[in-house]
Coordinates of C-alpha atoms in Angstrom, one line a residue:
Chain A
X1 CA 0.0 0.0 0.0
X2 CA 1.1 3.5 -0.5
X3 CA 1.2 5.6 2.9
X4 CA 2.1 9.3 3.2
X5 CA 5.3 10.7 4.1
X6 CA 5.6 13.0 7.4
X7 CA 8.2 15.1 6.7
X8 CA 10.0 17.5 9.1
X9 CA 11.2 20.4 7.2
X10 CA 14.3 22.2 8.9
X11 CA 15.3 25.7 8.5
X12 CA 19.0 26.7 9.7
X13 CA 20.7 29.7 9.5
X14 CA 24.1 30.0 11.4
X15 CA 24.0 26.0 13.3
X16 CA 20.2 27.3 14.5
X17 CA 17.4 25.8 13.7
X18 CA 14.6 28.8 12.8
X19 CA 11.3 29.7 11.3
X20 CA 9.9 32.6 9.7
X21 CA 7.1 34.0 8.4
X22 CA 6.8 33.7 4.4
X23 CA 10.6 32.5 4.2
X24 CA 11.2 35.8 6.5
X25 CA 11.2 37.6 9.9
X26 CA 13.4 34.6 11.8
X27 CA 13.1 33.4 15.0
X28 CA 15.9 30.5 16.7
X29 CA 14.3 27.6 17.9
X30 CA 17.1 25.4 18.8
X31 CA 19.8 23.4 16.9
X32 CA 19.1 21.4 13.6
X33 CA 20.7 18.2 14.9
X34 CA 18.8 17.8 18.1
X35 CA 16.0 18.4 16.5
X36 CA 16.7 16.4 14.1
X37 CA 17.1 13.7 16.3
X38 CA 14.0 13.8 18.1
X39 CA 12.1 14.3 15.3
X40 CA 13.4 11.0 13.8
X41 CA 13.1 9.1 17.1
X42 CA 9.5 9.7 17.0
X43 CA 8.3 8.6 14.2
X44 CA 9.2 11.1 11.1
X45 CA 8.9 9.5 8.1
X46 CA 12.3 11.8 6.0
X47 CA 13.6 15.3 6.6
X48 CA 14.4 18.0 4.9
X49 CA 17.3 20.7 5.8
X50 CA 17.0 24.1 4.5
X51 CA 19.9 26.1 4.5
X52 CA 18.9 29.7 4.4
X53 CA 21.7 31.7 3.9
X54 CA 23.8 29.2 1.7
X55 CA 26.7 31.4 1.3
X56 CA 30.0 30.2 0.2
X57 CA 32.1 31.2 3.3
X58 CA 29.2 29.5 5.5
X59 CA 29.5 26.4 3.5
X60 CA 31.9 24.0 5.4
X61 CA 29.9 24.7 8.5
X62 CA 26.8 23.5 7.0
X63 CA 28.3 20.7 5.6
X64 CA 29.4 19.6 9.3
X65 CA 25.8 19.9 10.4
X66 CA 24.0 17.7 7.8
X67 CA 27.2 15.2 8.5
X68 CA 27.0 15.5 12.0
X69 CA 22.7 14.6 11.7
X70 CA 23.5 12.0 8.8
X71 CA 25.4 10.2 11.6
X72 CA 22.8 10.0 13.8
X73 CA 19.7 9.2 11.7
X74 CA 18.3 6.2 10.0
X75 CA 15.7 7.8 7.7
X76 CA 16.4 9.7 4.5
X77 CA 17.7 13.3 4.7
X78 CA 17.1 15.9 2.1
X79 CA 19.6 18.9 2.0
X80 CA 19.2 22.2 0.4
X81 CA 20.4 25.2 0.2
X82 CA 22.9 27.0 -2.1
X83 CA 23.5 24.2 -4.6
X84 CA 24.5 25.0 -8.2
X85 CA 26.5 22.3 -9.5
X86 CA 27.1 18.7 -10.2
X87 CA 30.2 19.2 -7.6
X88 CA 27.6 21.4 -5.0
X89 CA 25.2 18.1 -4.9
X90 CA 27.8 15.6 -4.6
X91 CA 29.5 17.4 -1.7
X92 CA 26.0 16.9 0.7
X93 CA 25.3 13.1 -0.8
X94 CA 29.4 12.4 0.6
X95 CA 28.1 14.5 3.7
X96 CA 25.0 11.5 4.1
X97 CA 22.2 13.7 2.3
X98 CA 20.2 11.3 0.6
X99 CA 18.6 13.6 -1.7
X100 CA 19.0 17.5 -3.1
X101 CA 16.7 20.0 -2.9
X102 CA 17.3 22.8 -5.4
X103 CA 15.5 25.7 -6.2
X104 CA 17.9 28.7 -8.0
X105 CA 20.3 26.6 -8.9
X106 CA 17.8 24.4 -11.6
X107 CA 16.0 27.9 -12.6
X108 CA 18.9 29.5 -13.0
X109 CA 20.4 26.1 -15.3
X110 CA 17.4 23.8 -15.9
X111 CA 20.1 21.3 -17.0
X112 CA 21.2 20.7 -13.5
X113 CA 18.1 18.6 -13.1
X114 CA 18.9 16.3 -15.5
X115 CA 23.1 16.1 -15.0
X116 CA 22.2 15.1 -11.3
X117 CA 19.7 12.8 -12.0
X118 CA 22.1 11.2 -14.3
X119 CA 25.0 11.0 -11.9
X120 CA 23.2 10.0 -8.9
X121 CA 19.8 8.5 -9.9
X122 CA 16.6 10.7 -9.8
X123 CA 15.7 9.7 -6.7
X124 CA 18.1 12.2 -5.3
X125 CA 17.0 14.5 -7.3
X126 CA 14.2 16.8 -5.8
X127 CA 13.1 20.1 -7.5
X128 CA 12.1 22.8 -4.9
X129 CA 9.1 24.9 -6.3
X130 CA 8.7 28.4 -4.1
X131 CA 5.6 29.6 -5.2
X132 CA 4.4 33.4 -4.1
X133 CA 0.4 33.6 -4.9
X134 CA 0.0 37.8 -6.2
X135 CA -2.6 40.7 -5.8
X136 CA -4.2 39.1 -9.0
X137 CA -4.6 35.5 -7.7
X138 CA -2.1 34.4 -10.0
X139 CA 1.3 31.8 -8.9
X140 CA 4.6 32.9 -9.7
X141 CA 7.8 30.9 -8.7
X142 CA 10.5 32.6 -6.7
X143 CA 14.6 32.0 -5.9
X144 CA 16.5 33.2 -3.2
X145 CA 14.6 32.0 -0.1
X146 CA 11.7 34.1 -1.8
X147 CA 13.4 37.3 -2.8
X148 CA 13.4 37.5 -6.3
X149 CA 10.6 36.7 -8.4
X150 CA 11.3 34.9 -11.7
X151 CA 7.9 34.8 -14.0
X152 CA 7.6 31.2 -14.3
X153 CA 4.2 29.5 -14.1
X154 CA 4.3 27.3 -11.4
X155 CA 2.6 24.4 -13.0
X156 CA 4.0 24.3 -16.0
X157 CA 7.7 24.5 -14.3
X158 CA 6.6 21.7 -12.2
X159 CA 6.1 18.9 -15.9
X160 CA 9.3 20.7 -17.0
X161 CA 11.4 19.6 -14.1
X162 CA 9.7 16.1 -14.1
X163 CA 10.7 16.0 -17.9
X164 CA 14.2 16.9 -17.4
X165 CA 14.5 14.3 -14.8
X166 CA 13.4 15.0 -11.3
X167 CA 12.6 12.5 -8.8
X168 CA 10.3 14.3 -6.6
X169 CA 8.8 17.9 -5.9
X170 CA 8.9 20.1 -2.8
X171 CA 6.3 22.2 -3.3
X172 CA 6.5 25.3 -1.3
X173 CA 3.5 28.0 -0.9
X174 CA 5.9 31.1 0.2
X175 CA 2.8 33.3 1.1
X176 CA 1.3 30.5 3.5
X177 CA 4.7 29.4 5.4
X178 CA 4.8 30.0 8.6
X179 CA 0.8 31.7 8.7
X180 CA -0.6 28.3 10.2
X181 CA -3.4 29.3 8.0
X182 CA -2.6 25.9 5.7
X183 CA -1.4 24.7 2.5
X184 CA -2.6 26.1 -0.7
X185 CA -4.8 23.3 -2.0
X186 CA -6.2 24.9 -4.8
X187 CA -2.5 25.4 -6.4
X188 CA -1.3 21.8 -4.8
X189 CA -4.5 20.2 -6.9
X190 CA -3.1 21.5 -9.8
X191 CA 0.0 20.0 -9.5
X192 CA 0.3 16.9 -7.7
X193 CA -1.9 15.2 -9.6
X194 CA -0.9 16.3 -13.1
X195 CA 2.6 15.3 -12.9
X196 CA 4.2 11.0 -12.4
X197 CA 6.4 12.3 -9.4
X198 CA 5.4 12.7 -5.9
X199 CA 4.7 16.3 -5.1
X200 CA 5.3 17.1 -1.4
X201 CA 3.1 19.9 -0.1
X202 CA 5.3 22.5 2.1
X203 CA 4.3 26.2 4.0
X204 CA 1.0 26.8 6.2
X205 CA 0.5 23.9 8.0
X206 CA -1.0 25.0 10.9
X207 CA -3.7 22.3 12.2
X208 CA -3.8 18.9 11.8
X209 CA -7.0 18.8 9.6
X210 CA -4.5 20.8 7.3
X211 CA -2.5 17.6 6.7
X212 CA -5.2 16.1 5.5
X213 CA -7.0 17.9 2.9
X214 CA -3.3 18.5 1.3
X215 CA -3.6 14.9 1.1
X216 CA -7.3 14.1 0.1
X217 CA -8.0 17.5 -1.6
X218 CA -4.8 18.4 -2.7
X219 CA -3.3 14.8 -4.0
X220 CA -0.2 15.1 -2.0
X221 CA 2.0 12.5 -2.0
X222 CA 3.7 13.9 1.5
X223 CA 3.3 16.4 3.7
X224 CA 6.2 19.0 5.1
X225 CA 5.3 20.5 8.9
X226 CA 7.7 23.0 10.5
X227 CA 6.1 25.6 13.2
X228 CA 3.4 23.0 13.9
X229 CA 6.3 21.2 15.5
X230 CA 9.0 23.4 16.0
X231 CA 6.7 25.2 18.5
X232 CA 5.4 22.3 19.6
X233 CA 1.7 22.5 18.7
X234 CA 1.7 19.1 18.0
X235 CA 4.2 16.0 17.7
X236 CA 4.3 13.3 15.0
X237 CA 2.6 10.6 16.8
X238 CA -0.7 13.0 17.1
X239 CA -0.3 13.7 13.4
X240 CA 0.2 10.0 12.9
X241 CA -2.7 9.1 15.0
X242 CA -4.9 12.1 13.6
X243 CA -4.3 10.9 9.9
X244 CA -4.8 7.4 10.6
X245 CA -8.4 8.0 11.6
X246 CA -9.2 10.4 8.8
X247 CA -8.4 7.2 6.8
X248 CA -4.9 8.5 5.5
X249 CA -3.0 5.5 5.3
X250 CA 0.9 6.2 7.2
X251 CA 3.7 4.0 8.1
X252 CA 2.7 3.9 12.3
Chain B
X1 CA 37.6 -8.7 8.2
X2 CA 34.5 -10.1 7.8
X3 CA 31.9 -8.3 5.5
X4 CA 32.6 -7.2 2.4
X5 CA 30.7 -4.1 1.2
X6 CA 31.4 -4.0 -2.5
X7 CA 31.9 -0.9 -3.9
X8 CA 31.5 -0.6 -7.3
X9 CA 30.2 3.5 -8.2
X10 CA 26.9 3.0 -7.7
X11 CA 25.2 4.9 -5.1
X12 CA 26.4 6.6 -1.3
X13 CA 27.9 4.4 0.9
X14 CA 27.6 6.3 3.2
X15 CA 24.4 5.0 5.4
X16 CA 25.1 1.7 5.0
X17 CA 28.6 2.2 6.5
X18 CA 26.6 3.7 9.3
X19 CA 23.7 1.4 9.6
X20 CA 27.0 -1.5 9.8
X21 CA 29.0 0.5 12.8
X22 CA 25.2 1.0 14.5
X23 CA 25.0 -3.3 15.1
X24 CA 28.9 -3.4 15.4
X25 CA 30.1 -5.6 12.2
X26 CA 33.3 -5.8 11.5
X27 CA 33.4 -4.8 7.8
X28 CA 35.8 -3.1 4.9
X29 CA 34.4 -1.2 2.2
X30 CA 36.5 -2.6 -1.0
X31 CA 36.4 -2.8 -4.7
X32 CA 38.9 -5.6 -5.0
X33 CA 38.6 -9.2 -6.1
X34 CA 41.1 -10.8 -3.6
X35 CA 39.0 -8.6 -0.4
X36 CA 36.1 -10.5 -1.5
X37 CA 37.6 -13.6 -1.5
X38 CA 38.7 -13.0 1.8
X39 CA 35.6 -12.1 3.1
X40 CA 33.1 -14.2 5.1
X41 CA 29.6 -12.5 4.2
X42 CA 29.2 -9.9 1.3
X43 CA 27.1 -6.6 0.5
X44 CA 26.0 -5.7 -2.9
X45 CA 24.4 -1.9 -1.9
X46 CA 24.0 0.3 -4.9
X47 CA 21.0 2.9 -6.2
X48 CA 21.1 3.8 -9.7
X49 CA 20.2 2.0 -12.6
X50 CA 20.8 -1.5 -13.9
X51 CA 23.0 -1.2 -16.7
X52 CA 25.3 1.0 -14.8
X53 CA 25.2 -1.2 -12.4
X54 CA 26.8 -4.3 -14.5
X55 CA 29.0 -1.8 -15.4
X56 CA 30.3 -0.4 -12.5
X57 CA 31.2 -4.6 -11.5
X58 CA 32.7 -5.5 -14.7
X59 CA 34.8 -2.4 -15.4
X60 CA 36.5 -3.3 -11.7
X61 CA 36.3 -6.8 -12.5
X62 CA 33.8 -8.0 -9.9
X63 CA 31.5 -9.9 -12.1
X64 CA 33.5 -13.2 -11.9
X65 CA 34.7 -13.2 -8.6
X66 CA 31.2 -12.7 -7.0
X67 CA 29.9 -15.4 -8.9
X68 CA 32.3 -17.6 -7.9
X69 CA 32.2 -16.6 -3.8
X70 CA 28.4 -17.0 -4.0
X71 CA 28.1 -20.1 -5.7
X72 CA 30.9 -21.6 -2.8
X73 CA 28.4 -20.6 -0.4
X74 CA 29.5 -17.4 0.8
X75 CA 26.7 -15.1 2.0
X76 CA 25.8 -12.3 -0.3
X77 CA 23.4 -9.6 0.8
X78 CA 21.7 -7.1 -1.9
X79 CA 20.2 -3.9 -1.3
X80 CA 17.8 -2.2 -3.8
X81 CA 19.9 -1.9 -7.0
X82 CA 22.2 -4.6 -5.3
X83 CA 19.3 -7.1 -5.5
X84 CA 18.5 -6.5 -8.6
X85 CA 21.6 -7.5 -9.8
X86 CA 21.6 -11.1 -8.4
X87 CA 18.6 -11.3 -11.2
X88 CA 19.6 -13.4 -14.4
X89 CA 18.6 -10.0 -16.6
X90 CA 17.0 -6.5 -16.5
X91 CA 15.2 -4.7 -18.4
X92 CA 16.0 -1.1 -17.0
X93 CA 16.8 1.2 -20.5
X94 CA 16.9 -2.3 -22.6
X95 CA 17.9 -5.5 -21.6
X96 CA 21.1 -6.2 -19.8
X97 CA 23.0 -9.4 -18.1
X98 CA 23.1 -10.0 -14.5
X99 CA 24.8 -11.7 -12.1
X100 CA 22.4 -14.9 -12.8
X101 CA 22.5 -15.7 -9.4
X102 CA 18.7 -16.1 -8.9
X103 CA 16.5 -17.4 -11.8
X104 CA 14.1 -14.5 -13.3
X105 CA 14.5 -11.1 -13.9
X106 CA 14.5 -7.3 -13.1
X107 CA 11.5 -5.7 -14.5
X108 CA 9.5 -2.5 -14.4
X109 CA 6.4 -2.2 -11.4
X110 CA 3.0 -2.5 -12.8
X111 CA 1.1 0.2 -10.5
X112 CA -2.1 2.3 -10.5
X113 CA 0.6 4.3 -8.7
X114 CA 3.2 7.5 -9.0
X115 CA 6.9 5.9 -9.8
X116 CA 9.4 5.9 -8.4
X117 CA 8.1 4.4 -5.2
X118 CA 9.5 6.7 -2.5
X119 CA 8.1 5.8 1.1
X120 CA 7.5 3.4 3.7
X121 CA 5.6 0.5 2.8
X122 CA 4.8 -3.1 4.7
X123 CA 6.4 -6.4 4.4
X124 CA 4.1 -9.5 4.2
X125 CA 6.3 -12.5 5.3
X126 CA 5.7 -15.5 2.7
X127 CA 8.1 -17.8 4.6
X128 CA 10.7 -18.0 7.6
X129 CA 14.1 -16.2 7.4
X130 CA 17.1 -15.4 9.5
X131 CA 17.1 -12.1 7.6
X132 CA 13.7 -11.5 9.1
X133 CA 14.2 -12.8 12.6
X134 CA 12.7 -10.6 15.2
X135 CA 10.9 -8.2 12.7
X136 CA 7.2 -8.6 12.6
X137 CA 5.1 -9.0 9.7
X138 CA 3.5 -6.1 8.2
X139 CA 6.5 -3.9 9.2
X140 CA 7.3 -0.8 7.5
X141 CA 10.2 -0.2 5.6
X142 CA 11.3 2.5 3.5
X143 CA 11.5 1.8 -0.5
X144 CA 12.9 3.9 -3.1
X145 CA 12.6 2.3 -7.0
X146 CA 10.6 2.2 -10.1
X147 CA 11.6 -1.7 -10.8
X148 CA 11.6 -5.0 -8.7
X149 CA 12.5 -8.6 -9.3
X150 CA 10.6 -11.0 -10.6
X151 CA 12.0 -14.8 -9.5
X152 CA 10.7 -17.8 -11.2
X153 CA 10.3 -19.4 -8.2
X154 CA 8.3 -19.0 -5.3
X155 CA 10.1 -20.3 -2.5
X156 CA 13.0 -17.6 -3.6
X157 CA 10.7 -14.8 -1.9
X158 CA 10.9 -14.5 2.2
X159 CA 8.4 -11.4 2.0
X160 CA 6.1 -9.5 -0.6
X161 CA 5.0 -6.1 -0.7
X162 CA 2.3 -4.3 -2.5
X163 CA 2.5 -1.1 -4.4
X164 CA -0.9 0.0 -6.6
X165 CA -1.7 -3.3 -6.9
X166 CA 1.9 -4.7 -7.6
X167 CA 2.7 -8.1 -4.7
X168 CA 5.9 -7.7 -5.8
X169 CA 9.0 -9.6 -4.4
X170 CA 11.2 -7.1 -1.4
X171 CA 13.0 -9.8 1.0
X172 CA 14.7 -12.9 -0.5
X173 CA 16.4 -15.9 1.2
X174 CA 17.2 -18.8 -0.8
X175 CA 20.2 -20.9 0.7
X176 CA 23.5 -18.1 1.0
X177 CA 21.4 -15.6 -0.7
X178 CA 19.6 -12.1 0.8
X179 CA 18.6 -9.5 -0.5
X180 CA 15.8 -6.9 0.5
X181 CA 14.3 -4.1 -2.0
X182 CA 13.8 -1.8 0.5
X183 CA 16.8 0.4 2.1
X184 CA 17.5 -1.1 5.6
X185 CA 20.1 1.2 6.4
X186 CA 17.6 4.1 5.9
X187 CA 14.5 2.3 7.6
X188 CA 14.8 3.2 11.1
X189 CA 15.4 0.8 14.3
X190 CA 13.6 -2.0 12.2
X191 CA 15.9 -1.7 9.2
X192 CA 19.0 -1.7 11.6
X193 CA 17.6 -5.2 12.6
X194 CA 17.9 -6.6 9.0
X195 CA 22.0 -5.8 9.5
X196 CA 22.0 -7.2 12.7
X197 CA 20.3 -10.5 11.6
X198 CA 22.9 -10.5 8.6
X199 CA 25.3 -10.1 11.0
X200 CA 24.4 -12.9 13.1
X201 CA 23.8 -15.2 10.3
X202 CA 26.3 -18.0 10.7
X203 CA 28.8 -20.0 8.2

């Protein structure tokens, strides 16, 4: 049977673990790793590490971090962040990511998709979609941890990466993160079920009930949670439980 | 030394060098013939695809000498791609040779379904194994792949799972020969138990 994945997204700027508002306005919460660690311990199905500020001259710490989480976890790790190159990717996957995320990098060179999917498999491969909803209703993708908008259409960027090789989406809804007011289903609908790659719903998850209509509205294939978590709203084994009786089928 | 994990360019090594300090194995990452030889138990890991695969073992010269280890009785484990391999063919981007060490092939999943298959899914035991010992059935591992094996015969397969309507083959045990589709090494406390059991297994 197919279950849905629970999927701990972690933000990190400087060794902290923090959450914002729309990609913005920061707050610590603790450090990655411990978190990390808990989070896996109780039942999280993969995580994903965000690194924020992805500069060059904070690279080798980051690097340490994911290495110093790879170590202690069991379940698959996503890393993104600042990746641009064939060399970029393979630096987190000898670090013990399992998977990239990438976001600038693949609009910036669409072939990046495809040369890491090549190299490594697409599985490791994940194309992150940051998608700002404007005044007129209408999606446009953004790079930069949501600075700088691009004009692409969301859903057709979303085939073009699965055509150029992507394993999986991370489907972020920039103006919902951090709101608690829930995922965008209307854009999610559009996407996850038009495309042959799982599409994992990310930003505005702010009740459980959330979780599920991503899944049985929206077609989800897995579900991102950060504040919810983070700030301890809820833990895994309530979302697990929660899911489980609205008939979304999870590993336990 | 006593495992062999058998490097060959497919795929990070990375968590399964982990997964193999977490139950305390005595093992050596290596891409040489005479390692394996030495060995007492191998690993075929690997992710990727098939033909890469082959080519990864024949362009260091592997092909041979894991045939021959296996066939003495040596225990083999495959992971995911590694599994795969054992197969006599695949049929990943054309067909290809593999190891031919268990009759059938490597074919595409046949699923109502998104491919690849990324996520935890359950186990249905089909028959006792050591591999298996002290997991319970219906456990959850975690599977990452858009093709499986298909063995011509039954009493190959320790455990099926099912994906869209797929019971495909994800634990073998068939005399010296293991092999799980799913990634133990990234499966939590439950896939640690599948190295343990490996382990433990004895000559």
């Amino acid at each position: 049977m197919k279950t849905v994945r629970i999927i701990p997204k972690l933000e990190v700027k400087n060794e902290n673990l923090i959450k914002g508002v729309h990609l913005d306005g920061l707050r610590i919460v603790g450090k990655p790793e411990e978190a990390a660690l808990k989070y896996a311990e109780t039942g999280a199905d993969e995580l994903v590490y965000i690194d924020l500020v992805a500069s060059l001259y904070q690279r080798d710490n980051w690097i340490k971090i994911v290495k110093r989480t790879a170590e202690k976890i069991y379940i698959p790790l996503t890393v993104g962040g600042g990746i641009r190159s064939v060399d970029d990717a393979k630096l987190f996957l000898r670090a013990g990511a399992d998977k990239v995320a990438i976001n600038t990098g693949i609009v910036k060179r669409p072939k990046l998709v495809t040369e890491i999917a090549q190299k490594f498999g697409a599985q490791c491969m994940v194309a992150s979609l940051e998608v700002q909803k404007k005044s007129d209703g209408s999606y446009e993708v953004y790079t930069d941890s949501g600075r700088t908008p691009t004009g692409i259409d969301p859903i057709q960027w979303a085939k073009r990466v699965e055509k150029l090789g992507a394993g999986e989406i991370l489907l972020t809804f920039i103006h919902q993160d951090g709101t608690y007011q829930g995922y965008d289903v209307s854009l999610l609908k559009k996407i996850a079920p038009t495309v042959g790659v799982p599409v994992i719903a990310s930003g505005g998850a702010g009740k459980l009930a959330h979780l599920t209509d991503a899944v049985k509205s929206g077609k989800a294939d897995a579900v991102a949670v950060a504040s919810m978590l983070h700030f301890k709203k809820t833990t895994i084994g309530k979302i697990k439980s929660y899911l489980k009786k609205s008939g979304v089928l999870v590993r336990k | 030394m006593k495992i062999a994990v058998i490097d060959y360019g497919a795929g990070n090594l990375f968590s399964v060098r982990r997964a193999l300090e977490a139950v305390g194995a005595k093992f050596e990452i290596t891409e040489s013939a005479a390692k394996l030889t030495q060995a007492e138990k191998l690993i075929l890991p690997g992710v990727g695809a098939f033909a890469d695969g082959m080519r990864g073992l024949k362009k260091r010269r592997l092909v041979k000498p894991i045939r021959n280890e296996v066939k003495k009785g040596k225990p083999i484990l495959g992971i995911c791609l590694g599994l795969q391999l054992l197969m006599e063919e695949g049929f990943e981007f054309g067909k290809h040779e593999g190891l031919g060490l268990i009759e059938g092939k490597t074919d595409k999943i046949i699923t109502s379904e998104k491919l690849p298959q990324i996520g935890w899914n359950q186990i249905k035991k089909q028959h006792d194994s050591l591999l298996l010992k002290g997991v319970a059935d219906k456990e959850f591992f975690y599977f990452v792949h858009s093709f499986v094996i298909r063995p011509k015969k039954k009493p190959v397969v320790a455990a099926t799972t099912n994906y869209g309507g797929d019971e495909f083959c994800s634990v073998v045990n068939f005399k010296n020969i293991y092999g799980t589709q799913f990634h133990p090494e990234k499966s939590g406390t439950e896939g640690l138990k599948i190295y343990q059991n490996f382990k433990n297994i004895k000559l």
